[in-house]
Tab-separated table of C-alpha atoms and ligand atoms in Angstrom:
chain	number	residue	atom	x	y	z
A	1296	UNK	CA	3.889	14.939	-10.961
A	1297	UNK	CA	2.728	11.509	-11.608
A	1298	UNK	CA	5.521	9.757	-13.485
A	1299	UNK	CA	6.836	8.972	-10.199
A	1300	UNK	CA	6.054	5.084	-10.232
A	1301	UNK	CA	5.827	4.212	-14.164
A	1302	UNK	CA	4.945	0.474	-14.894
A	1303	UNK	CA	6.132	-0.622	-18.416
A	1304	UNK	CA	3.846	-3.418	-18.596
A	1305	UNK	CA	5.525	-4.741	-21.823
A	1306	UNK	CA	8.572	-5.261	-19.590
A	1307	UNK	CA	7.283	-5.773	-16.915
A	1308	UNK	CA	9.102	-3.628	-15.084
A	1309	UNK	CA	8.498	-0.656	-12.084
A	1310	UNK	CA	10.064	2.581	-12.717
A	1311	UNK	CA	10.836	4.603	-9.443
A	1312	UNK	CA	12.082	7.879	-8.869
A	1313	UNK	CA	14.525	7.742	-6.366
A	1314	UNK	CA	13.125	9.708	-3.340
A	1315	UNK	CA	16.258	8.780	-1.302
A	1316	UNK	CA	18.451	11.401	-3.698
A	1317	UNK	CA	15.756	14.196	-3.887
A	1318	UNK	CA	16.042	17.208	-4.040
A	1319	UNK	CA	19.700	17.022	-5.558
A	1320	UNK	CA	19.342	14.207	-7.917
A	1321	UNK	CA	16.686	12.476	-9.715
A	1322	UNK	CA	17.316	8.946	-10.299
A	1323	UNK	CA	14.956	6.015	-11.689
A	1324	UNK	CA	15.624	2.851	-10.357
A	1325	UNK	CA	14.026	-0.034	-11.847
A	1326	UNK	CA	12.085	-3.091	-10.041
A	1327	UNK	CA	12.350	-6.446	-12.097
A	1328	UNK	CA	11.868	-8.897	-9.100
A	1329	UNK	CA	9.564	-9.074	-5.858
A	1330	UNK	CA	13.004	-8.451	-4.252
A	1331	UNK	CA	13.659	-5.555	-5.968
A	1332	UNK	CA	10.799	-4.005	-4.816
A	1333	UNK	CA	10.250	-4.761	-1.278
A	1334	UNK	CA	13.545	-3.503	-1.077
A	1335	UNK	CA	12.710	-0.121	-3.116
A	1336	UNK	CA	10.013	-0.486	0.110
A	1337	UNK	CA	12.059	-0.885	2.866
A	1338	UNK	CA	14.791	1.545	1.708
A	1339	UNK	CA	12.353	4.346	0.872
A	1340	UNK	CA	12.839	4.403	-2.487
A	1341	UNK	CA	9.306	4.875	-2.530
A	1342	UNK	CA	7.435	5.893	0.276
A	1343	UNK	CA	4.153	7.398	1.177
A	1344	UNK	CA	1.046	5.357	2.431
A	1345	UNK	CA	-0.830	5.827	-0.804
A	1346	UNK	CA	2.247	5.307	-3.078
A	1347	UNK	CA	2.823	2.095	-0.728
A	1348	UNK	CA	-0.935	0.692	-1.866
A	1349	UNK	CA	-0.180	1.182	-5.492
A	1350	UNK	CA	3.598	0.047	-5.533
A	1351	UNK	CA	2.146	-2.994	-3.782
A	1352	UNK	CA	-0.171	-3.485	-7.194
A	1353	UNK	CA	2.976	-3.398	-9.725
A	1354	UNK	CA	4.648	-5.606	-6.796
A	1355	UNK	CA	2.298	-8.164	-7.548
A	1356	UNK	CA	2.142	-8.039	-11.230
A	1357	UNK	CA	6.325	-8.446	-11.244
A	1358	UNK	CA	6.282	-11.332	-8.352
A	1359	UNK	CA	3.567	-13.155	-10.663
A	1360	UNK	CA	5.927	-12.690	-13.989
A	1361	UNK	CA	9.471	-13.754	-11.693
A	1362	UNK	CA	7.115	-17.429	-11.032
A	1363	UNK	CA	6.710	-17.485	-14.658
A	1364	UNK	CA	9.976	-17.192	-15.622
A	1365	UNK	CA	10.744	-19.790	-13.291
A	1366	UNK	CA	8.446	-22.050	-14.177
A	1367	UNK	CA	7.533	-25.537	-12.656
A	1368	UNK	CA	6.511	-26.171	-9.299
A	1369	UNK	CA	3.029	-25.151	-7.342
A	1370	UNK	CA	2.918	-21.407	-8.952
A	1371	UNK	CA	-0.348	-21.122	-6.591
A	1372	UNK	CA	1.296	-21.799	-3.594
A	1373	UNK	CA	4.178	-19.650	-4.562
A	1374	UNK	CA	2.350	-16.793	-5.213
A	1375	UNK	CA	0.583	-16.834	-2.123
A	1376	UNK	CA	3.798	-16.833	-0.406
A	1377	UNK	CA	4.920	-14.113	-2.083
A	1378	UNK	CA	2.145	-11.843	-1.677
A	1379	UNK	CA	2.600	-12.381	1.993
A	1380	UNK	CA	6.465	-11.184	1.510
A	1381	UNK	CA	5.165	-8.206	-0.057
A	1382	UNK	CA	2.325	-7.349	2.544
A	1383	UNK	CA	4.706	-7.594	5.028
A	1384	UNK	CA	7.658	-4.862	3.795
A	1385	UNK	CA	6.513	-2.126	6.071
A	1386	UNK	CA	4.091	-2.262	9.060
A	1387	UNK	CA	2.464	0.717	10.053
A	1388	UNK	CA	0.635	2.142	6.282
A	1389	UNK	CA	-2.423	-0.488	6.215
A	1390	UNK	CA	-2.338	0.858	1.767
A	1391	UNK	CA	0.461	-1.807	1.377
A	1392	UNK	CA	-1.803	-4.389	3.100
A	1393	UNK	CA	-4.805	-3.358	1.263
A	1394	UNK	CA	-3.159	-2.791	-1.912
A	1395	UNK	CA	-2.019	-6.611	-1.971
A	1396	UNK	CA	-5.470	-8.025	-0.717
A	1397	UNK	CA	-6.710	-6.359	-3.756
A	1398	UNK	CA	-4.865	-8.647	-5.431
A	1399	UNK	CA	-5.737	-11.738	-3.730
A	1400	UNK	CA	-9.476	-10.719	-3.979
A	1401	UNK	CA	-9.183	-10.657	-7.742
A	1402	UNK	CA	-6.609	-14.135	-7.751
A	1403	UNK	CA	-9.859	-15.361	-5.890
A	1404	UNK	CA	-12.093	-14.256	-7.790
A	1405	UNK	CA	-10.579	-15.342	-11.379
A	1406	UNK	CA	-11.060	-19.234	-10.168
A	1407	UNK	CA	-8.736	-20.972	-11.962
A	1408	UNK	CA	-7.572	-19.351	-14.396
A	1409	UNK	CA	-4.128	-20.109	-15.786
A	1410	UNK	CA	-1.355	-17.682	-14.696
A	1411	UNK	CA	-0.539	-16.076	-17.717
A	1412	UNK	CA	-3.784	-14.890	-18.216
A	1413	UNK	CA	-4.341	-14.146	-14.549
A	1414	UNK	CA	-1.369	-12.003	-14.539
A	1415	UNK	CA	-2.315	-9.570	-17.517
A	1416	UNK	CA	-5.238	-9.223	-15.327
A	1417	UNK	CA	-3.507	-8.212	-12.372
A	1418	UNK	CA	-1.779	-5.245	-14.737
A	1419	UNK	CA	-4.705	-4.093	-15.345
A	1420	UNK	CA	-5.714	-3.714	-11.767
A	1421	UNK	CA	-2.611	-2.513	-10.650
A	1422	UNK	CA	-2.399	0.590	-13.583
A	1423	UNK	CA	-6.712	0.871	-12.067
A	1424	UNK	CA	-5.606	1.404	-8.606
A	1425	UNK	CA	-2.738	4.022	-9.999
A	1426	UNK	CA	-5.534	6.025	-11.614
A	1427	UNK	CA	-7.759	5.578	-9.206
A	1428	UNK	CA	-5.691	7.444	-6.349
A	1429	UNK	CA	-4.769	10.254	-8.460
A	1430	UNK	CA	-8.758	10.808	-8.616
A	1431	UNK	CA	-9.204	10.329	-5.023
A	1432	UNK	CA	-6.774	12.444	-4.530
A	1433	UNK	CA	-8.082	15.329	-6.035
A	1434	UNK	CA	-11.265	14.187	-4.440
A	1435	UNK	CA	-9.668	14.939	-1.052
A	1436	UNK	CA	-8.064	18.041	-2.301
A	1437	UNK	CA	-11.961	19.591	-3.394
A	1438	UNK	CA	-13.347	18.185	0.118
A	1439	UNK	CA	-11.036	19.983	2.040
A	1440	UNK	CA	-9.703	22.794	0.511
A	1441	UNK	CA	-12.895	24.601	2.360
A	1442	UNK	CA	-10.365	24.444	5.716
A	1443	UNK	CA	-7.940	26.888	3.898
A	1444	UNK	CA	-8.646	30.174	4.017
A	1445	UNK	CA	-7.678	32.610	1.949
A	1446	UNK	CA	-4.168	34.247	2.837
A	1447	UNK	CA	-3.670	31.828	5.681
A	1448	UNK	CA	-0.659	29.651	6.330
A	1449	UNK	CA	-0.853	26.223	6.428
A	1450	UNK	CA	2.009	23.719	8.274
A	1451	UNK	CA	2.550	20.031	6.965
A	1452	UNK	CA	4.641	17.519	8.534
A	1453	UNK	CA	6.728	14.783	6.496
A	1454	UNK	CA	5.530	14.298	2.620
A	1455	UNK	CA	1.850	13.568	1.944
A	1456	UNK	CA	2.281	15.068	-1.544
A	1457	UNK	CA	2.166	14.114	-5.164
A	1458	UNK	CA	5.310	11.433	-4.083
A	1459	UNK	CA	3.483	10.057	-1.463
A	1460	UNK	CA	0.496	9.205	-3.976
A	1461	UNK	CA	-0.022	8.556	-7.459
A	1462	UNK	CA	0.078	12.197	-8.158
A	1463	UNK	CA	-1.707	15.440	-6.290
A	1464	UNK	CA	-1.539	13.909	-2.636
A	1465	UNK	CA	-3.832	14.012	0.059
A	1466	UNK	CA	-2.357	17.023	2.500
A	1467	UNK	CA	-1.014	18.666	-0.097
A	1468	UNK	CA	-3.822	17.959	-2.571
A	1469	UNK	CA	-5.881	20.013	-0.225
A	1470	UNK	CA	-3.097	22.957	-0.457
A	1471	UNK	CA	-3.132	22.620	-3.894
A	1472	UNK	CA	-6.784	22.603	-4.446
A	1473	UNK	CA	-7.509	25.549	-2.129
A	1474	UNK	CA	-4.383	27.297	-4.679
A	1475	UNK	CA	-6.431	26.119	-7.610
A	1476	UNK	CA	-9.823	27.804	-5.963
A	1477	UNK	CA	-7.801	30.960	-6.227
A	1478	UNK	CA	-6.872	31.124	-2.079
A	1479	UNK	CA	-3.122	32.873	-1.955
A	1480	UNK	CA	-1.921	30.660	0.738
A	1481	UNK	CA	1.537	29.905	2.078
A	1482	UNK	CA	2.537	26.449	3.303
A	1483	UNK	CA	5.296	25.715	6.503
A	1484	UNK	CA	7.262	22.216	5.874
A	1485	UNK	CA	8.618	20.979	8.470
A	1486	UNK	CA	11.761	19.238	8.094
A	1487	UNK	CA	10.590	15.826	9.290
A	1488	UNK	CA	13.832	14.134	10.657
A	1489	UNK	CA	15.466	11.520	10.562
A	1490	UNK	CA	14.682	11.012	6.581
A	1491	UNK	CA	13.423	14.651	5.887
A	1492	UNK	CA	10.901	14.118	4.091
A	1493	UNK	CA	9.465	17.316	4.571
A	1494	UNK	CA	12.630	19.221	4.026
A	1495	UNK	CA	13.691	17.576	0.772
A	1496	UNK	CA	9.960	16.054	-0.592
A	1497	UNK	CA	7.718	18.926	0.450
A	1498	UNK	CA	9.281	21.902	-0.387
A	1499	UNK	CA	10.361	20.046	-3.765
A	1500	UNK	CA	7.450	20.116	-4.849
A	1501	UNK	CA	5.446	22.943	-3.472
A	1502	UNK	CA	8.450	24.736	-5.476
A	1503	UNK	CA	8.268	22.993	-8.402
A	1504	UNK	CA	3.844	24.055	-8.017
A	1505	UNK	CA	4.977	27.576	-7.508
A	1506	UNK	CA	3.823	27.420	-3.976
A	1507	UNK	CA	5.248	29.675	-1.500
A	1508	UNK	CA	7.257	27.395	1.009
A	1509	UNK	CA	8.990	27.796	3.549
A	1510	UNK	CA	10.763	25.043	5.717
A	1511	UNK	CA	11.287	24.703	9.484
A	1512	UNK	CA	13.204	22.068	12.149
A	1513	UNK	CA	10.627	20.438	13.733
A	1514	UNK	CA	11.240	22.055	16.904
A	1515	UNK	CA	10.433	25.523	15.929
A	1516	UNK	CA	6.888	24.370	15.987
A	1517	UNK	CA	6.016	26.114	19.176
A	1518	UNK	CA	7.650	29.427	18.587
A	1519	UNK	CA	5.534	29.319	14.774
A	1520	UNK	CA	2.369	28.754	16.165
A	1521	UNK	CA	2.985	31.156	19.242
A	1522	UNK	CA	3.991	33.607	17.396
A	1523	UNK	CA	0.434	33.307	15.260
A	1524	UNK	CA	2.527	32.462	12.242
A	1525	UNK	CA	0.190	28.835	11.471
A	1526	UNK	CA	-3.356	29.294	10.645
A	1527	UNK	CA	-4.192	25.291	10.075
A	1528	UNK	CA	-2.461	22.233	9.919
A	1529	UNK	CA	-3.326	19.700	7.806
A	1530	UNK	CA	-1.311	16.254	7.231
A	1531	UNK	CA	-1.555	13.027	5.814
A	1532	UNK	CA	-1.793	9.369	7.619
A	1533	UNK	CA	-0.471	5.899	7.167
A	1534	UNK	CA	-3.028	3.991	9.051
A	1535	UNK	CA	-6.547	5.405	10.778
A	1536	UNK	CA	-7.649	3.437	13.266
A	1537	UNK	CA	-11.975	2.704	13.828
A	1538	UNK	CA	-11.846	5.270	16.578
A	1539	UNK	CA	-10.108	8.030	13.839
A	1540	UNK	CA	-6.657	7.602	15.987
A	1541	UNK	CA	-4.320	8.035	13.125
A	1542	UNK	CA	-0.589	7.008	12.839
A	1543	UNK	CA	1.220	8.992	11.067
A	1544	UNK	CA	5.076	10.349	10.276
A	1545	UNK	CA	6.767	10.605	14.111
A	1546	UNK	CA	6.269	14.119	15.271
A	1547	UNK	CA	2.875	14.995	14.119
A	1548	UNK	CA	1.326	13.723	17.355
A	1549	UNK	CA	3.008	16.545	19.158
A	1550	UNK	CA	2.073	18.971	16.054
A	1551	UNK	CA	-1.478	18.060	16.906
A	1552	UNK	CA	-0.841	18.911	20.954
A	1553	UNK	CA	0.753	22.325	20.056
A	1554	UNK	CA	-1.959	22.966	17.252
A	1555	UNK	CA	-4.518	22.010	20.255
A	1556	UNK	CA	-2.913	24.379	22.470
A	1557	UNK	CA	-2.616	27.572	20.383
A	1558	UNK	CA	-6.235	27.108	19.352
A	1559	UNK	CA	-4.878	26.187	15.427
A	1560	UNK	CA	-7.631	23.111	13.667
A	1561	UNK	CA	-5.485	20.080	12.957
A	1562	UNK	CA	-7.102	18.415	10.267
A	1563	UNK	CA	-5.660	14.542	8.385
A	1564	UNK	CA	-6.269	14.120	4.975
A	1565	UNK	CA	-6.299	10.541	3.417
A	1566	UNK	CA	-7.973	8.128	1.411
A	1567	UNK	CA	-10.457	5.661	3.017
A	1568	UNK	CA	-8.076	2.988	2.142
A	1569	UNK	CA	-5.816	4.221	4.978
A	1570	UNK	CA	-8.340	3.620	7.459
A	1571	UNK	CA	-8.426	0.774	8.642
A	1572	UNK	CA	-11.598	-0.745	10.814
A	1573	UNK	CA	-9.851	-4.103	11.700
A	1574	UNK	CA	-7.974	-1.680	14.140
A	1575	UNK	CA	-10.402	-0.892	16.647
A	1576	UNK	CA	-7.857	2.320	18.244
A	1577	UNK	CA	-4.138	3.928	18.324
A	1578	UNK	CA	-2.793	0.939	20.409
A	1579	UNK	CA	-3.300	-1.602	18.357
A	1580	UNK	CA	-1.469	0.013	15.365
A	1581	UNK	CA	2.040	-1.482	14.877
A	1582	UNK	CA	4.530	1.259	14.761
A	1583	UNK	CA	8.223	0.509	12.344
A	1584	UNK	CA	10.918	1.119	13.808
A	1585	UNK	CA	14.161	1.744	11.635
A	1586	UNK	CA	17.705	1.302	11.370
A	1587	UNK	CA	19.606	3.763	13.889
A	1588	UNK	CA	21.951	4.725	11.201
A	1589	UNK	CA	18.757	6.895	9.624
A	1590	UNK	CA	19.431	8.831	13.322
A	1591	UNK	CA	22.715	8.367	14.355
A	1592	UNK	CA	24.403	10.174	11.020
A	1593	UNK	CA	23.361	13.087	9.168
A	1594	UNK	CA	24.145	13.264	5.486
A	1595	UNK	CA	26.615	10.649	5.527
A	1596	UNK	CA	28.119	11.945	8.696
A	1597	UNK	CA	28.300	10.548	12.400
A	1598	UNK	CA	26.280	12.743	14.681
A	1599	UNK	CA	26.400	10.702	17.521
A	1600	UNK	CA	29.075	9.504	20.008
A	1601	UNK	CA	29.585	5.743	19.129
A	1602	UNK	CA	27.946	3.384	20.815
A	1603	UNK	CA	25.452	5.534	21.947
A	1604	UNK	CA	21.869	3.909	21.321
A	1605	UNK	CA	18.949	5.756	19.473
A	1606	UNK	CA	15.173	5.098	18.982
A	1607	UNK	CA	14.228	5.239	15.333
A	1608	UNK	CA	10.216	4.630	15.339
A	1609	UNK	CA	9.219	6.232	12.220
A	1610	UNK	CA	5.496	7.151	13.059
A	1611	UNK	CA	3.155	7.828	16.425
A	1612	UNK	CA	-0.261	7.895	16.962
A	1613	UNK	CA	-2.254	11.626	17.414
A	1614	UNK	CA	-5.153	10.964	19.622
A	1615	UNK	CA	-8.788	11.527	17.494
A	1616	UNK	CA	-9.508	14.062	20.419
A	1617	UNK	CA	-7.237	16.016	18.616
A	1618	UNK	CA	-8.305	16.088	15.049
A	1619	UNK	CA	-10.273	18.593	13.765
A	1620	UNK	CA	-11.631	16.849	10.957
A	1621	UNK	CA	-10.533	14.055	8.295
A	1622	UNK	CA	-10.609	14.789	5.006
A	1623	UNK	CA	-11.795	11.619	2.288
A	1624	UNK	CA	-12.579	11.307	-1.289
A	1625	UNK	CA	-15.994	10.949	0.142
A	1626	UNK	CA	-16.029	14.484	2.240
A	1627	UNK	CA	-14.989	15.867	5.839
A	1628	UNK	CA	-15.394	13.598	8.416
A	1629	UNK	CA	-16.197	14.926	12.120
A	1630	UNK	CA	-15.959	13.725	15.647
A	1631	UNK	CA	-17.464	11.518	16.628
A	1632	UNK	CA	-15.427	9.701	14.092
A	1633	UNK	CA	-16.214	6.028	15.256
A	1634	UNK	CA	-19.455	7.129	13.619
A	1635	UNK	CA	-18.678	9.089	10.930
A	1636	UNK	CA	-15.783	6.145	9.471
A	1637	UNK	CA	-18.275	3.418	9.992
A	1638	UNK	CA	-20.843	5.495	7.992
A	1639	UNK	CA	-18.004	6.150	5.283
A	1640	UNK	CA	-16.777	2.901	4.606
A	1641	UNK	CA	-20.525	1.357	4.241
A	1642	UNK	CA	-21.175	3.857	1.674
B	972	MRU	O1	7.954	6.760	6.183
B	972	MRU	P1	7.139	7.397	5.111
B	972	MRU	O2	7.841	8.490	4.377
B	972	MRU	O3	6.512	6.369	4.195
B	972	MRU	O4	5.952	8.087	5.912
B	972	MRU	C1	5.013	8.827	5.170
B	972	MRU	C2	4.063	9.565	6.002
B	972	MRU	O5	4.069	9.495	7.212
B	972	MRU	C3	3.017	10.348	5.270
B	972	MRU	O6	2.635	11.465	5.995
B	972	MRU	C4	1.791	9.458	5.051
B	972	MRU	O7	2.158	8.244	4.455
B	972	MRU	C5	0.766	10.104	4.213
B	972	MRU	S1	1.207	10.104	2.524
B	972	MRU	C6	-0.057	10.761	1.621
């Protein structure tokens, strides 16, 4: 799947599946405006670290095109302000940041060249960075599919799939590579609440791949891998911090505990644009917190008593004690990681 986030660059428009409606309904809405899109953001129209970085490409082209339209005024100085808007939509998945300084690296580095022109050159950049992390991804996928064995069962957690991406993902592009190598393998989703991601997202597409899934509340996590029904885990990440603590979808920190406890490898799989060596460990990485309504009802329904508060934070940290490896486009990356990401990202 990679016709997920379509950019008709005649138009310039964005063309998102709807990932709010999966698996029921599939539904393209369309971004004309830098509102329209860091709404499509915020709402999870689109979601997914990776799928963040590029959306954050096309967000630029269409913010450029809306000052056009406009006309008049200090374009410069509006376009800086709205490339801040943009970086800011969502917190935690450094991609959005670093798709948008992208951006502003090549707005720097055009000098002064008129916007028009400037902005076919930022479509061209933006549809780059699509391609680009639909290679890395199955870059990932070939340096990691090594941690799948053959026959074993692997458990995700959220959506780090083809829909979190441009296409293949990083967690499952490992599970799909290790298919592709010929491994039977069979994958345990687990549901991923509040916004289910694993429930609806995962097991969407690992059917749609012919991929043998099978889905689970997050709390049976204990009684799976006690009962020697997980062989690995492997998930994605939305910011990795210098140190290799990684952020990711809430409830994979306490994946990684149980994984540590029953003896299973936890491994992360992501591109080195989710790491992030401005962030020097866990603590510094800002974690979003949502609306309660994502917790409080279910499928359009109330599930709690009113008036009773919730916490909504959408992501936690997992410690790099207990990672087993990362898995990058540029190979497997082992403890001690503050080493092995520095070593990385300088080559
Ligand atoms: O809130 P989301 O759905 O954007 O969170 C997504 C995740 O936590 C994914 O696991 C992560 O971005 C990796 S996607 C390849």
């Amino acid at each position: 799947m990679e016709d997920h986030i379509r950019f008709d660059r005649e138009q310039c428009e964005l063309h998102l599946l709807d990932q709010r409606l999966l698996p029921t309904e599939e539904r393209i809405v369309v971004c004309r405006t830098l509102a329209d899109v860091v709404e499509a953001l915020q709402v999870m129209v689109v979601r997914g670290a990776p799928a963040i970085g590029v959306t954050a490409g096309f967000g630029a082209a269409l913010a450029l095109a809306e000052i056009l339209r406009r006309g008049g005024g200090d374009w410069r100085a509006a376009y800086d302000a709205a490339l801040d808007v943009l970086a800011a939509a969502r917190p935690t998945a450094v991609n959005l940041r670093w798709g948008v300084d992208r951006i502003r690296r090549l707005w720097r580095a055009a000098g002064d060249m008129d916007a028009a022109a400037l902005l076919e050159r930022i479509k061209d950049e933006a549809l780059a960075m699509q391609a680009e992390d639909i290679a890395i991804c199955r870059a990932i996928g070939r340096a990691g599919e090594g941690v799948i064995g053959d026959g074993q069962t692997v458990l995700t957690h959220c959506n780090a799939g083809a829909l979190a991406t441009a296409g293949y993902g990083t967690a499952l592009g490992v599970i799909r590579a290790a298919r592709e190598a010929g491994k039977r393998l069979r994958v345990i989703a687990d549901e991923t609440r509040p916004f289910l991601q694993g429930a609806r997202l995962t097991a969407w597409e690992l059917q749609r791949d012919g991929i043998e899934v099978t889905v689970a509340c997050d709390n049976a996590c204990a009684l799976l891998m006690g009962r020697g029904m997980v062989d690995v885990v492997v998930v994605g990440a939305d910011r990795i911090a210098a140190n290799g603590d990684t952020a990711n979808k809430i409830g994979t920190c306490g994946v990684a505990l149980l994984a540590r406890h029953f003896g299973i490898p936890f491994y992360v799989a992501a591109p080195l644009s989710t790491i992030d060596p401005a962030t020097p460990d866990g603590s510094a990485i800002p974690i979003e917190e949502r609306p309660a309504d994502e917790v409080r009802c279910l499928g359009g329904r109330q599930v709690c008593p009113d008036g009773v508060p919730v916490y909504n934070f959408a992501f936690d940290v997992t410690p790099a004690a207990f990672i087993s490896g990362i898995i990058t486009e540029k190979g497997l990356l082992k403890p001690p990681y503050a080493t092995t990401i520095a070593a990385a990202l300088s080559a």
